[in-house]
XYZ file of C-alpha atoms in Angstrom:
147
model
C -41.011 -29.071 123.311
C -40.830 -28.330 119.618
C -37.337 -27.416 118.499
C -36.665 -24.361 116.365
C -36.942 -25.220 112.645
C -38.380 -28.659 113.443
C -40.513 -30.082 110.629
C -44.026 -30.743 111.887
C -45.890 -31.766 108.738
C -44.683 -33.154 105.421
C -47.222 -33.507 102.624
C -46.008 -35.060 99.368
C -46.660 -32.763 96.397
C -48.740 -35.428 94.626
C -51.145 -35.450 97.610
C -52.022 -31.778 97.062
C -55.257 -31.157 95.173
C -54.751 -28.504 92.485
C -56.804 -27.384 89.504
C -54.761 -29.930 87.483
C -54.757 -27.727 84.414
C -58.526 -27.197 84.455
C -58.029 -23.419 84.508
C -57.752 -21.093 81.544
C -54.345 -19.474 81.150
C -54.490 -15.799 82.100
C -58.035 -16.098 83.502
C -58.526 -13.992 86.611
C -60.575 -15.368 89.474
C -61.918 -13.767 92.620
C -61.689 -15.270 96.078
C -62.990 -18.586 94.798
C -60.718 -20.388 92.342
C -63.251 -21.931 89.951
C -60.976 -24.579 88.367
C -60.005 -25.939 91.783
C -63.667 -26.221 92.796
C -64.355 -28.112 89.564
C -61.425 -30.449 90.227
C -62.639 -30.987 93.797
C -66.113 -31.839 92.494
C -64.632 -34.273 89.975
C -62.550 -36.044 92.626
C -65.424 -36.182 95.122
C -67.672 -37.754 92.476
C -65.017 -40.342 91.596
C -65.269 -41.716 95.130
C -62.960 -44.698 95.663
C -61.593 -44.300 92.125
C -60.046 -40.940 93.047
C -56.343 -40.910 93.867
C -57.446 -38.633 96.735
C -60.138 -41.079 97.945
C -59.342 -41.001 101.701
C -59.195 -37.197 101.658
C -62.411 -36.962 99.619
C -64.125 -39.364 102.033
C -63.097 -37.108 104.905
C -64.315 -33.952 103.139
C -67.680 -35.575 102.417
C -68.212 -35.999 106.178
C -68.010 -32.258 106.773
C -71.291 -30.608 107.706
C -72.952 -28.256 105.287
C -73.409 -24.674 106.445
C -70.168 -24.191 108.361
C -69.649 -20.819 106.661
C -72.350 -18.130 106.604
C -72.523 -18.546 102.818
C -74.112 -21.941 103.417
C -76.726 -20.738 105.901
C -80.448 -20.354 105.281
C -81.758 -17.069 103.858
C -83.072 -16.147 107.323
C -79.705 -16.904 108.929
C -77.857 -14.818 106.341
C -80.262 -11.915 106.813
C -79.836 -12.041 110.593
C -76.041 -11.990 110.254
C -76.226 -8.997 107.910
C -78.418 -7.178 110.430
C -76.010 -7.930 113.286
C -73.112 -6.634 111.178
C -75.081 -3.573 110.109
C -74.858 -4.662 106.460
C -78.610 -4.869 105.850
C -78.907 -1.358 104.396
C -77.120 0.994 102.002
C -75.213 2.767 104.816
C -71.766 1.148 104.721
C -70.101 3.603 107.099
C -71.003 1.705 110.273
C -70.795 -1.841 108.887
C -68.803 -4.385 110.868
C -66.414 -6.766 109.091
C -66.164 -9.038 107.290
C -67.503 -7.381 104.175
C -69.867 -9.433 102.008
C -69.963 -12.447 104.351
C -72.808 -14.237 102.572
C -72.430 -13.811 98.796
C -69.673 -16.296 97.940
C -72.117 -18.758 96.375
C -74.292 -16.198 94.576
C -71.481 -13.988 93.285
C -68.365 -16.117 93.054
C -69.704 -19.619 92.339
C -72.842 -18.935 90.313
C -71.931 -15.720 88.480
C -68.136 -15.741 88.171
C -67.656 -19.515 87.863
C -70.914 -20.308 86.056
C -71.716 -22.916 88.702
C -75.074 -24.527 89.217
C -77.628 -24.744 92.012
C -76.656 -28.210 93.233
C -76.015 -28.208 97.022
C -73.106 -30.622 96.390
C -71.487 -27.941 94.198
C -72.129 -25.335 96.878
C -70.442 -27.563 99.439
C -67.363 -28.031 97.238
C -67.079 -24.265 96.748
C -67.474 -23.653 100.479
C -64.936 -26.369 101.336
C -62.346 -24.652 99.142
C -63.143 -21.276 100.719
C -62.934 -22.724 104.217
C -60.156 -25.277 103.933
C -58.175 -24.322 100.839
C -54.995 -22.352 100.569
C -55.780 -20.007 97.694
C -56.154 -22.388 94.746
C -55.007 -25.671 96.316
C -56.158 -28.054 99.034
C -53.549 -29.681 101.238
C -54.570 -32.736 103.265
C -53.750 -32.434 106.976
C -52.766 -28.772 106.555
C -56.434 -27.985 106.002
C -57.111 -29.180 109.552
C -55.293 -26.031 110.623
C -58.369 -24.131 109.485
C -57.911 -20.428 109.074
C -61.175 -19.257 107.514
C -63.953 -18.717 110.020
C -66.447 -16.847 107.878
């Protein structure tokens, strides 16, 4: 059995992926923390030269489309219909609200991101596996975002 107050996971602070100063002081962000996505993209592109190389290698193995935001247009439309969010009547909509616009609204509009599927994947990985504006190896296996 696990004892009360027993430490289960210890992650050194230098193993935590942050925006590393890529943000703009005082800049407000929505759900998606743009500077952290940009840092994640940078580290993923560095490959073996990244100080986070093993973690980046692991993240690159993750399937695209795990969140509804990464689904096809037809898949997104079907989800919106199931949730009752396909029309202007919001009174009977089921949660979560806006389950498919993270890429279009947050990444492309708010962050000024591009159309590259690799960029989409980085944004979705932060949404799915991040803890606000940071990514913590091992802790992210305790996934908490399911769409």
